[in-house]
XYZ file of C-alpha atoms in Angstrom:
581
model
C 114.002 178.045 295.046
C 116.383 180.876 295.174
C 118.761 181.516 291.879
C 121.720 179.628 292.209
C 124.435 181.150 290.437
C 126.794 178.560 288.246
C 129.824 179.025 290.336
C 127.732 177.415 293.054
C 126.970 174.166 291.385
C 130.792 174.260 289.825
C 133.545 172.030 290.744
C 135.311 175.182 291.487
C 132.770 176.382 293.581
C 135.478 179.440 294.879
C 133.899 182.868 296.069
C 135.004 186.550 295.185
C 133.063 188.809 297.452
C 135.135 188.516 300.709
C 132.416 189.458 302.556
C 131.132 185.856 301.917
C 133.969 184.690 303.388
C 133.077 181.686 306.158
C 136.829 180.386 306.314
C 138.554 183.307 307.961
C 140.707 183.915 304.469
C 139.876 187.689 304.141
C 141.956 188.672 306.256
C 145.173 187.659 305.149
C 144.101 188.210 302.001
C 144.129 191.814 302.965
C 147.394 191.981 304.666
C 148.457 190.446 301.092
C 147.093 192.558 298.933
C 148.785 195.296 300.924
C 152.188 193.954 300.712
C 152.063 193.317 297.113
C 151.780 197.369 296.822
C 153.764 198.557 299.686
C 156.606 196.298 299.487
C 160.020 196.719 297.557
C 162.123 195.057 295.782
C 164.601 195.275 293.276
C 163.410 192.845 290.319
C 160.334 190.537 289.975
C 158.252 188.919 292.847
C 156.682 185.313 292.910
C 154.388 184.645 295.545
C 152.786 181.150 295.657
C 149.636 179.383 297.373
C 150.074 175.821 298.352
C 146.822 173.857 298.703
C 144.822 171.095 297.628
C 141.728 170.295 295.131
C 139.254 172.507 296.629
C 141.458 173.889 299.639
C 139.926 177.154 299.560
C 143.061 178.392 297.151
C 140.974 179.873 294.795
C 138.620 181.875 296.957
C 142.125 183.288 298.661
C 143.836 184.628 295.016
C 140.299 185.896 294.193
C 139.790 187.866 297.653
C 143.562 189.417 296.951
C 142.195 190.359 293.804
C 139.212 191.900 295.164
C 141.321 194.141 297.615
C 143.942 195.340 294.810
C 140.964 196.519 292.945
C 140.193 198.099 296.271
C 143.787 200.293 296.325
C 143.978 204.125 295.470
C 144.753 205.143 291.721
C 148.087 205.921 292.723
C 148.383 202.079 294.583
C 146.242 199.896 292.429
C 148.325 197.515 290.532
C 147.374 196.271 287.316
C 145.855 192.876 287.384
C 146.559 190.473 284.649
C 144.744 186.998 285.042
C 146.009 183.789 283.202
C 144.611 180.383 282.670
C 146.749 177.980 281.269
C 144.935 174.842 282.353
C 141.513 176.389 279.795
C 144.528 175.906 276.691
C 146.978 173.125 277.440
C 147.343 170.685 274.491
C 145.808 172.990 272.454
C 147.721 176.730 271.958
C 151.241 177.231 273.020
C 150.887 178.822 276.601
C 153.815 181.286 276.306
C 152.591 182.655 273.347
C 149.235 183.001 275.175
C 150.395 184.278 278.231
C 152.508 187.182 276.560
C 148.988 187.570 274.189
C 146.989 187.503 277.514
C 149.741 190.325 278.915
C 149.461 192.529 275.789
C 146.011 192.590 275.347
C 145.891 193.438 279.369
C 148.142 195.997 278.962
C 146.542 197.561 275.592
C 143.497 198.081 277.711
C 145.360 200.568 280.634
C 145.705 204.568 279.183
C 148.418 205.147 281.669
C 150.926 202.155 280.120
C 153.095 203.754 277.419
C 152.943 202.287 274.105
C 156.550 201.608 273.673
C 156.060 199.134 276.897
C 153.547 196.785 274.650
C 155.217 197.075 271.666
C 158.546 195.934 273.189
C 156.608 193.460 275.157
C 155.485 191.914 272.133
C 158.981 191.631 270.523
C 160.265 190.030 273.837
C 157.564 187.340 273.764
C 158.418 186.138 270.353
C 161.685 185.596 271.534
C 161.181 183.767 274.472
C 157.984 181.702 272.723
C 160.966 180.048 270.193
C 162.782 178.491 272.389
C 162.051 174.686 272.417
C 164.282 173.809 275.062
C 163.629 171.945 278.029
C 163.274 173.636 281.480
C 166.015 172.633 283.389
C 167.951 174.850 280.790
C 166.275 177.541 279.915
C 168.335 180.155 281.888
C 171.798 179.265 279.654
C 169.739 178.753 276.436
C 168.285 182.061 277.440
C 171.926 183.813 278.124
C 172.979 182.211 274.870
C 170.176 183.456 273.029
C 170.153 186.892 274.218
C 173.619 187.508 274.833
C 175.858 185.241 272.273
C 173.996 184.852 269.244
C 171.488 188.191 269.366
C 172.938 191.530 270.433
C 169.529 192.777 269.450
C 167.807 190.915 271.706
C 169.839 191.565 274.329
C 169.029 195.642 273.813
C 165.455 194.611 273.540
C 165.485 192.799 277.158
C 167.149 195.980 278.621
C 164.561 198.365 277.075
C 161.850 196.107 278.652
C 163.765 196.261 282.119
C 164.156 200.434 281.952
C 160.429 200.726 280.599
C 159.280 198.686 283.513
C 161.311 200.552 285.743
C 159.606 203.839 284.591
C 155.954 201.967 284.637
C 154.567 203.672 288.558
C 151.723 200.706 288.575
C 152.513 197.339 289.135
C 151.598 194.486 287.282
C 150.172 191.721 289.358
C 150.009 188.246 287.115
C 147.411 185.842 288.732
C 147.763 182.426 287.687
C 145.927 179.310 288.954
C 145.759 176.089 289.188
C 148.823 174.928 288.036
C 148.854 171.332 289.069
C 145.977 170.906 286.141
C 148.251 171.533 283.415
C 150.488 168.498 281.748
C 154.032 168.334 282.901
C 155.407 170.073 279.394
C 153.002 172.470 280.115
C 154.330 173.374 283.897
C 157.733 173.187 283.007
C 156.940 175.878 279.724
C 155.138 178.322 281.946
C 158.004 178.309 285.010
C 160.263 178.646 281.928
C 158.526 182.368 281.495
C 158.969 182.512 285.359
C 162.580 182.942 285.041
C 162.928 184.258 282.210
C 161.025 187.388 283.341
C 162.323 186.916 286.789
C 165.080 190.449 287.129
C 161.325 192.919 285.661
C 161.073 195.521 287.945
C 157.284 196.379 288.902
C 156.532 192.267 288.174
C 154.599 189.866 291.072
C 153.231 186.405 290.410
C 150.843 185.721 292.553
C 150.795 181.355 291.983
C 147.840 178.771 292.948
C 148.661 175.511 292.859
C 149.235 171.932 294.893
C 152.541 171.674 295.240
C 152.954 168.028 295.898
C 150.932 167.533 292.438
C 153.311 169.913 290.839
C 156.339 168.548 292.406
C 155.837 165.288 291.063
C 155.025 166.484 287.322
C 158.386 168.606 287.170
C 160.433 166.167 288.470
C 163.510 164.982 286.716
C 166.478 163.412 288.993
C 168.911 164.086 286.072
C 169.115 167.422 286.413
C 167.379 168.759 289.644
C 164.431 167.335 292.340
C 161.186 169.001 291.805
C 161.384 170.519 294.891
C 164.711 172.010 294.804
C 163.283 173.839 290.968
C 160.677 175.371 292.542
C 163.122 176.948 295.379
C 164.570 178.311 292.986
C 161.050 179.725 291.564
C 159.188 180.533 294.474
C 160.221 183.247 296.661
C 157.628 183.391 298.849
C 155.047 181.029 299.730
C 151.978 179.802 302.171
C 150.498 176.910 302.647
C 146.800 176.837 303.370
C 146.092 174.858 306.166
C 142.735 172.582 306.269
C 139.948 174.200 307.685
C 138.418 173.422 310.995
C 135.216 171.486 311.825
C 132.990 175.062 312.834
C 134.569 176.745 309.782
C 133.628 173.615 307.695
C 129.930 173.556 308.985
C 129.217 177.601 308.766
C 130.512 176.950 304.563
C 128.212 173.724 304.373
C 125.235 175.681 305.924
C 125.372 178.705 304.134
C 125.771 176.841 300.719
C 122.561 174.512 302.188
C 120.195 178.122 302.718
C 120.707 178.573 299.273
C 119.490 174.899 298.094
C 116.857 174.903 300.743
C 115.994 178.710 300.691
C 111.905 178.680 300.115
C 112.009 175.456 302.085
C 109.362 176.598 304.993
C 111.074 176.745 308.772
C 108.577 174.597 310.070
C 109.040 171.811 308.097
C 113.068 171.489 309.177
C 112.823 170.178 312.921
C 115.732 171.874 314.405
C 116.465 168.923 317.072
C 115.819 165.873 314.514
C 118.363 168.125 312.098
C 120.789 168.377 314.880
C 120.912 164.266 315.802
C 120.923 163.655 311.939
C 123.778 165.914 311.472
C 125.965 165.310 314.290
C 125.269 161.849 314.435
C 125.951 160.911 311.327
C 126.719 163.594 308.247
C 128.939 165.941 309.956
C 131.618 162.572 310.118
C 131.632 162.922 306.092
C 132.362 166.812 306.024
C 136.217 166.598 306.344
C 137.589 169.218 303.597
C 135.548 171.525 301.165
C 135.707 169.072 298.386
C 132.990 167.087 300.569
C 130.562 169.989 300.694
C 131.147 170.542 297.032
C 129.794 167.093 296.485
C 127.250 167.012 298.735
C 126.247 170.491 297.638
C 125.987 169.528 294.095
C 124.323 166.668 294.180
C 121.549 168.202 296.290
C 121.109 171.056 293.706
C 120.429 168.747 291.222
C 118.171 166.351 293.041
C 116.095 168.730 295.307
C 113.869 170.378 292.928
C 112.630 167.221 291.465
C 111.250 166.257 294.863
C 110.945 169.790 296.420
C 107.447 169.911 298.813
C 107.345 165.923 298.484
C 109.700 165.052 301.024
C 111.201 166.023 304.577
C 114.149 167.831 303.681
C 116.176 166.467 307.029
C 115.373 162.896 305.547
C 116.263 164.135 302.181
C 119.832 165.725 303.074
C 120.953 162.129 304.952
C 119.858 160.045 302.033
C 121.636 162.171 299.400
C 124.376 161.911 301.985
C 124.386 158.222 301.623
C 124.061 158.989 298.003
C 127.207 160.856 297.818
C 129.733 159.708 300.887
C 127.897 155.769 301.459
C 126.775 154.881 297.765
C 126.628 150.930 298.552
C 124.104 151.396 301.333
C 122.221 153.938 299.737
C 121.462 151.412 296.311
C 120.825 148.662 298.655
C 117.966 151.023 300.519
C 116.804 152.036 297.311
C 116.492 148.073 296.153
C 115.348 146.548 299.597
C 111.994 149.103 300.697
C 110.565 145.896 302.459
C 113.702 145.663 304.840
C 113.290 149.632 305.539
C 109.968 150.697 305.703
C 106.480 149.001 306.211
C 105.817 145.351 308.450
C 108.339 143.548 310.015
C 108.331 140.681 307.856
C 111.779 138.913 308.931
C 112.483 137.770 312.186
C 114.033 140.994 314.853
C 117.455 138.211 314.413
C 117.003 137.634 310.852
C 117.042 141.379 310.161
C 119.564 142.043 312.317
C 122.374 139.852 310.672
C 120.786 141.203 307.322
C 121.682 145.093 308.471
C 124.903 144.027 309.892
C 125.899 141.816 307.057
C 125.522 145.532 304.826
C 126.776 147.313 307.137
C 130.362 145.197 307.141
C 131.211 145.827 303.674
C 131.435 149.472 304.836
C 135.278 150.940 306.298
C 135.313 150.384 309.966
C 135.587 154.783 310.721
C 132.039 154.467 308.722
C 130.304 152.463 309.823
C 129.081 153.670 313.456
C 127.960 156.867 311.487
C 126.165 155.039 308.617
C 124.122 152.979 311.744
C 123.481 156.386 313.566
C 121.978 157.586 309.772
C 119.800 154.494 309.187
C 118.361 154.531 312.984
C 117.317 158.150 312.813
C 115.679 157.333 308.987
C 113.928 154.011 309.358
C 112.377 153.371 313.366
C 112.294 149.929 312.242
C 116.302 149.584 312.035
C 116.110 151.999 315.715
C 113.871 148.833 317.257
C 116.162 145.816 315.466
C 119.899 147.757 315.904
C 119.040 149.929 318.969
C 116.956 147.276 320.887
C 114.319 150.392 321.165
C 110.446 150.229 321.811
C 109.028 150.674 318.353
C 106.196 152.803 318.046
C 104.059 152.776 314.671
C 103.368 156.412 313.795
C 102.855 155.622 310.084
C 100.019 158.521 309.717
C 102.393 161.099 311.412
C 105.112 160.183 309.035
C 103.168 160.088 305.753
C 102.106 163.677 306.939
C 105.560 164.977 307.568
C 106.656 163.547 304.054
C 109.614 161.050 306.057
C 111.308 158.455 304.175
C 110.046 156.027 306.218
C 106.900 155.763 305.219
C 105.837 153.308 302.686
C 103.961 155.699 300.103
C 106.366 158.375 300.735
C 109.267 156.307 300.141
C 109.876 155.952 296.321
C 109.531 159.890 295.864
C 113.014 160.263 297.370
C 114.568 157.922 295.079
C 113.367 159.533 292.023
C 116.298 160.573 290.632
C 118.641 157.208 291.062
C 118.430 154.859 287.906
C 116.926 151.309 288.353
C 119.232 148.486 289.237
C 117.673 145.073 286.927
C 119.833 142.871 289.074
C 120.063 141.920 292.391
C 123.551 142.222 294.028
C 125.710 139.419 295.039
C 124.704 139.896 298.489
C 121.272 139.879 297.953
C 121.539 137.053 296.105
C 123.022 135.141 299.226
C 120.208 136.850 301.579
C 117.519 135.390 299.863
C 119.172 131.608 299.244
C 119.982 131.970 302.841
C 116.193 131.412 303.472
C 115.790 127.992 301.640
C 116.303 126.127 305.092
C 112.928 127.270 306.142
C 110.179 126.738 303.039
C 107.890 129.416 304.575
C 110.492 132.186 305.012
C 111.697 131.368 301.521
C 108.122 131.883 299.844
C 107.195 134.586 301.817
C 110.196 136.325 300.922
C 109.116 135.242 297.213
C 105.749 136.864 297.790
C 107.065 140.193 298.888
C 109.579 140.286 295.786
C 106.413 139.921 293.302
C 105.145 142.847 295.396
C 108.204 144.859 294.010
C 107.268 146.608 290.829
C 110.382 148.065 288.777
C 109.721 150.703 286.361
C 110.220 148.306 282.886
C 107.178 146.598 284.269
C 108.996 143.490 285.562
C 109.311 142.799 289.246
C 111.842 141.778 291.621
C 110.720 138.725 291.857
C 111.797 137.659 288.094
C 114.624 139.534 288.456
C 115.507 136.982 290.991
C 114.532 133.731 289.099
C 116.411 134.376 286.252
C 119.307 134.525 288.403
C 118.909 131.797 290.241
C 119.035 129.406 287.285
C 122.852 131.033 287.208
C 122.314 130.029 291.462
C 121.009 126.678 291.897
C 124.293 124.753 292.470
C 124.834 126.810 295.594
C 121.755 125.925 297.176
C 122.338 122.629 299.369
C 121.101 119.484 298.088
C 119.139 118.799 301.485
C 117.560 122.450 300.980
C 116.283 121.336 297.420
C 113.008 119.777 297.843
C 111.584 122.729 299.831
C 112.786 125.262 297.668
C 111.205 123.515 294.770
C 107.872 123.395 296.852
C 108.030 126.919 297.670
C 108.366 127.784 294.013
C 105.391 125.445 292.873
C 103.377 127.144 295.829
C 104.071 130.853 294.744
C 103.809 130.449 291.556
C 100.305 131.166 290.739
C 100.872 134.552 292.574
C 104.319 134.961 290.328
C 102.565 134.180 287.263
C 99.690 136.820 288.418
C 102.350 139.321 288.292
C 103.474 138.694 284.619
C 104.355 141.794 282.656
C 102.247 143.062 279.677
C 104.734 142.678 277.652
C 103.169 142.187 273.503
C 106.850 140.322 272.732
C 106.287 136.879 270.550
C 109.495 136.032 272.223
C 109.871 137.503 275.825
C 109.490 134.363 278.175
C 106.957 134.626 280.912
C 107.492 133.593 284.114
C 105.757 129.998 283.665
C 109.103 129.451 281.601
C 111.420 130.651 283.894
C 110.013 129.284 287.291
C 109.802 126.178 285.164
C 113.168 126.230 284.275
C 114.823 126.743 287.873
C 112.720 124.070 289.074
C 114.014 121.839 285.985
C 117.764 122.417 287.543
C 117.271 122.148 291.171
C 115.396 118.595 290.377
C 118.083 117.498 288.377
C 120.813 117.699 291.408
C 118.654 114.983 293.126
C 117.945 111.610 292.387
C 115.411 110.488 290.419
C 113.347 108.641 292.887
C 113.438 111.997 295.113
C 112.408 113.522 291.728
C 109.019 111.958 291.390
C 108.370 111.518 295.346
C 108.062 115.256 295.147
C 106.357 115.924 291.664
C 104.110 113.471 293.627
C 103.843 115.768 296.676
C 103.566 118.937 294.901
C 100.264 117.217 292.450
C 98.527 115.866 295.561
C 98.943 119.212 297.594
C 97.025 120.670 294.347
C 98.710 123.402 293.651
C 100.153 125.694 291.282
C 98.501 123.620 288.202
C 99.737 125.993 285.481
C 103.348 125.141 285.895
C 102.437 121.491 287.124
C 101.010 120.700 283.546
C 103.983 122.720 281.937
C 105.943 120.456 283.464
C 104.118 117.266 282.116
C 104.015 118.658 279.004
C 108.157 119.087 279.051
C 108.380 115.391 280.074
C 105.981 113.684 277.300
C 107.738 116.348 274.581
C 111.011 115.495 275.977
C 110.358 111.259 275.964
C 108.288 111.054 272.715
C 111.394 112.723 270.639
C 113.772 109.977 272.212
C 111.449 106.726 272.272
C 113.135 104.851 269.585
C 116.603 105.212 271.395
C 115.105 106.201 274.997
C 118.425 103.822 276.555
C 120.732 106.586 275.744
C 118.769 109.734 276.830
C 117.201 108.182 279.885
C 119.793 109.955 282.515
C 118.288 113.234 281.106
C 114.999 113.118 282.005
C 113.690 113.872 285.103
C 111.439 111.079 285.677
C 111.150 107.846 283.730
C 109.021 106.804 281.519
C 106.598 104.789 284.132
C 106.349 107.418 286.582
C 106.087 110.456 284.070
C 102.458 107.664 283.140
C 101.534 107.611 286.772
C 101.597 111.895 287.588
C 100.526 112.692 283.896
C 97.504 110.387 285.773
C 97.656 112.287 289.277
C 97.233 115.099 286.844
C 94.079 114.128 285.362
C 92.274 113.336 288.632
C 92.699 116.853 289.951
C-alpha cells in the first residue's frame, strides 16, 4: 500500500500543497494572499475564517500561507504561526505568543534588532496584566498612560519601529474555538492591545458560534458584539457541495486502496454501492475523515482477502450505521449461507433492525444490505435469488460463508446477545422445531474464547424465562432436552475445576421454566421427554438433582415440598422410566 503520510490519518487531516486542492479553496486563497500584501491601511489588520470542525478552514489558512511564501522578496511578508490550543492550561499563552513572535522575528536578517528587543519589553508588559477581557483596553490606557510613562514611550517606539519595518508580519493563528474560554478571552486581549501596529495582520481560524458562546458575558457585552469589535474582516466558509465532497473522498480512497488491482473494483457494482447507499453518509468533510480513518486502519489487516467494494460499505456501516454493522457481525446465519428462517420470518427479523435506525437512514442502510447479502435482495426486494456461492468465494464478497469472518477481523467480540436478539430467538418458542433449530445453528457459532453462541444464550435465558409464556413452556423445555446432546457436544475445553459446562446450565433453565408450571404438568413432561429417549445426560442430571434435593429434606419434607419439582412418588416412578431405557 502506498505511504500514507500522518496528516492523512489525522483528525486534522488539512492539506498545504494547493495544488491538491479538490474544494475549489485555492483560489481565493490567492486573491487573499494578495490583498494581505497589496492592501493599506493605517494600523493593524484582523482577518478571520468562520467554519466548522473539519470545514476545510485549515486547508484555506495553510494555502494563504503557501502563496505568501510564494510573493517577491520585496512582497513576502513574514509569517509567524501560533498555536495556542497545543499550550492551554499549561503555559501562559501571551507570554508564548510574544516568545513565539520573538523567536520568529530573531530568525529574519532584515528585522532590526531594536524591533525584538523592544518587542520583548512590550510583551512583559502586556503578559502582567490579570484583568479580565472586557477591560483590557482601560486597564491597558491606565497602565501605559497613568501609572507608566515608560511604558507608554516603549509602546510608541514599537509603533515607529514597525512603521519603518518594509515586510509585513502576517500572525496565523488557528483553531481558536479549542482553547478554554480564559484562554480566548487572554489571546483577543493581545488582539487589541496590538490592534493601532502598523505592518500587523491576523489572519484567524476558528468556529465562531463555538467561540461566541465561550466569550460570552451579558454583563458587560454579547459575544458577538466583542468580536465586532475584533474582527475587521471576515468569511465564512460555506459547506461544500456533493461533487466537491466525492472528488475529496475519492482521492483520499486511491491512497488507501492504491496497489489494490483495477480489476478487482467492479466499476458498476462500486457505482450502485456508492450511490445507493454511502454517498447519503458523506455530508461534510468530517464524514470522510472518519470513514477515511477507519479504513486506513482496517484495510491492511484484510488487504487481498476481501472485495474491497464489499469492504468500503461494511466499514461504512462500521463508521456511519454501527448498530447494524455489530448485529451483521453477530448474526452470519441471517446474512450469508441457507435460508434457514421462513422468507416472512426473516423479513420481520430485517425490518425489526432496520427500525431502530433514523427514518433519513434507513432506505440507504436497506439499499447497503441488498447489494452485500443476495439473500436480504430475495427476502426485502422480492428478487429471484440465484446461488452463485463459488463465484463469490472467488471474488472474496462478504457474502460468502468462508469469506465472511475475514472482514470482521478487526471488530472485538460481543459475549452477549443484544436485547433484541434476545426477543428474536424467544419469539420462536411457539413453534418447538423453529426454536431448536435455531438452537442448533447457535451451537454452530464458535466465538473466539472457545464458547459458542449457543451458551451465550442459555445463560441468559435463566435471566429470560419469566418472559416466555406459560403455554410456550413445555415445548421450549422439549426443545432444550432434544438439543442438548448436540449442546453438550459443543462444550468448551476449558481445564477450569469450576467453569460450569453446559449440562449445568441447560439444566438449570430447564429447572426455572418447570417451576412456572404446575407440578402435575411437571412430571407429565419429564414423562414425555424419558419415553421419547432422549438427551439422557441431562435426563439423569436431573434425577440426580431431585433424589439430592429430597434426601436432604426427608425428615421435614412437609415444609420444602412446594420446592421441588416433582414429589416424592413421581420423582420413584421416572427415576424407574430411567432405568428401563
Amino acid at each position: 500500500m502506498a505511504q500514507t503520510e500522518i496528516n492523512d490519518i489525522s483528525a486534522d487531516s488539512s492539506l498545504v500543497d494547493p495544488e491538491k486542492d479538490l474544494l475549489g479553496h485555492a483560489n481565493f486563497a490567492n486573491y487573499l494572499a494578495d490583498s494581505i500584501c497589496k492592501m493599506t491601511y493605517p494600523e493593524g489588520f484582523v482577518i478571520a475564517v468562520y467554519g466548522c470542525w473539519n470545514s476545510g478552514k485549515s486547508t484555506l489558512l495553510n494555502f494563504v500561507v503557501h502563496y505568501l511564501q510564494q510573493k517577491p522578496d520585496e512582497e513576502k511578508p513574514i509569517i509567524v504561526p501560533f498555536n495556542p490550543w497545543l499550550l492551554s492550561g499549561h503555559e501562559n499563552i501571551t507570554r508564548r505568543f510574544f516568545d513565539q513572535l520573538k523567536n520568529v522575528l530573531s530568525q529574519e536578517s532584515s528585522v532590526p534588532k531594536g524591533l525584538r528587543e523592544r518587542v520583548a519589553d512590550f510583551a512583559a508588559i502586556i503578559s502582567d496584566i490579570p484583568l479580565p477581557y472586557a477591560q483590557t483596553g482601560k486597564a491597558l490606557a491606565a497602565l501605559l498612560d497613568d501609572k507608566d510613562k515608560e511604558a507608554a514611550e516603549l509602546k510608541e517606539e514599537v509603533e515607529d519601529t514597525l512603521v519603518q519595518q518594509q515586510r509585513r508580519i502576517v500572525i496565523t493563528i488557528d483553531d481558536i474555538d479549542r482553547l478554554a474560554a480564559e484562554d480566548i478571552k487572554q489571546l483577543f486581549r493581545i488582539f487589541k492591545a496590538m490592534r493601532n501596529f502598523t505592518n500587523l495582520v491576523y489572519l484567524l481560524g476558528f468556529d465562531k458560534e463555538i467561540v461566541i458562546k465561550k466569550i460570552a458575558d451579558t454583563k458587560e457585552i454579547s459575544g458577538e458584539a466583542y468580536l465586532e469589535k475584533i474582527i475587521q474582516v471576515s468569511f465564512e466558509l460555506p459547506i461544500p457541495d456533493k461533487t466537491s465532497l466525492r472528488r475529496l473522498l475519492f482521492a483520499k480512497l486511491d491512497r488507501i486502496f492504491a496497489e489494490t488491482p483495477k480489476p478487482k473494483i467492479n466499476q458498476t457494482r462500486w457505482g450502485d454501492i456508492y450511490f445507493q447507499g454511502i454517498d447519503h453518509f458523506i455530508t461534510n468533510i468530517g464524514d470522510i475523515v472518519r470513514l477515511v480513518n477507519t479504513l486506513t486502519v482496517t484495510y491492511p489487516a484484510v488487504k487481498n482477502e476481501v472485495n474491497p467494494v464489499d469492504f468500503i460499505a461494511i466499514e461504512s456501516l462500521r463508521v456511519f450505521c454501527p448498530k447494524i454493522y455489530s448485529i451483521i457481525h453477530q448474526n452470519p446465519h441471517i446474512f450469508v449461507g441457507k435460508v434457514n428462517l421462513s422468507i416472512d420470518e426473516l423479513k420481520n427479523l430485517l425490518n425489526t433492525w432496520i427500525a431502530q435506525l433514523r427514518d433519513e437512514d434507513k432506505q440507504a442502510v436497506k439499499n447497503l444490505l441488498m447489494h452485500l447479502f443476495p439473500k436480504l435482495k430475495f427476502i426485502l426486494g422480492n428478487t429471484y435469488l440465484d446461488e452463485k456461492q463459488l463465484e463469490w468465494h472467488e471474488q472474496l464478497r462478504v457474502c460468502s460463508l468462508e469469506i465472511f469472518p475475514i472482514y470482521f477481523r478487526l471488530s472485538l467480540s460481543v459475549g452477549e446477545l443484544s436485547n433484541i436478539q434476545i426477543k428474536i430467538i424467544l419469539g420462536l418458542v411457539e413453534n418447538t422445531e423453529k426454536f431448536r433449530s435455531y438452537l442448533i445453528e447457535l451451537a454452530k457459532q464458535k466465538l473466539p474464547n472457545g464458547t459458542t453462541q449457543a451458551r451465550v444464550f442459555l445463560e441468559q435465558l435463566e435471566n429470560s424465562t419469566k418472559e416466555i409464556p406459560v403455554n410456550y413452556i413445555p415445548s421450549v423445555v422439549e426443545a432444550l432436552f432434544d438439543v442438548s446432546e448436540q449442546l453438550l457436544s459443543q462444550d468448551d475445553d476449558s481445564n477450569s475445576i469450576l467453569a460450569f459446562g453446559n449440562e449445568v446450565i441447560i439444566s438449570r433453565c430447564i429447572s426455572q421454566l418447570l417451576h412456572q408450571i404446575n407440578e402435575i404438568s411437571r412430571f407429565e413432561l419429564l414423562k414425555k421427554v424419558i419415553t421419547q429417549g432422549k438427551a439422557l445426560a441431562i435426563i439423569n442430571h436431573e434425577i440426580a438433582i431431585l433424589k439430592e434435593q429430597q434426601s436432604q429434606y426427608s425428615a421435614d419434607k412437609s415444609n420444602y415440598e412446594e420446592t421441588w419439582l416433582v414429589n416424592a412418588q413421581h420423582l420413584k416412578e421416572l427415576e424407574e422410566m430411567t432405568t428401563q431405557i
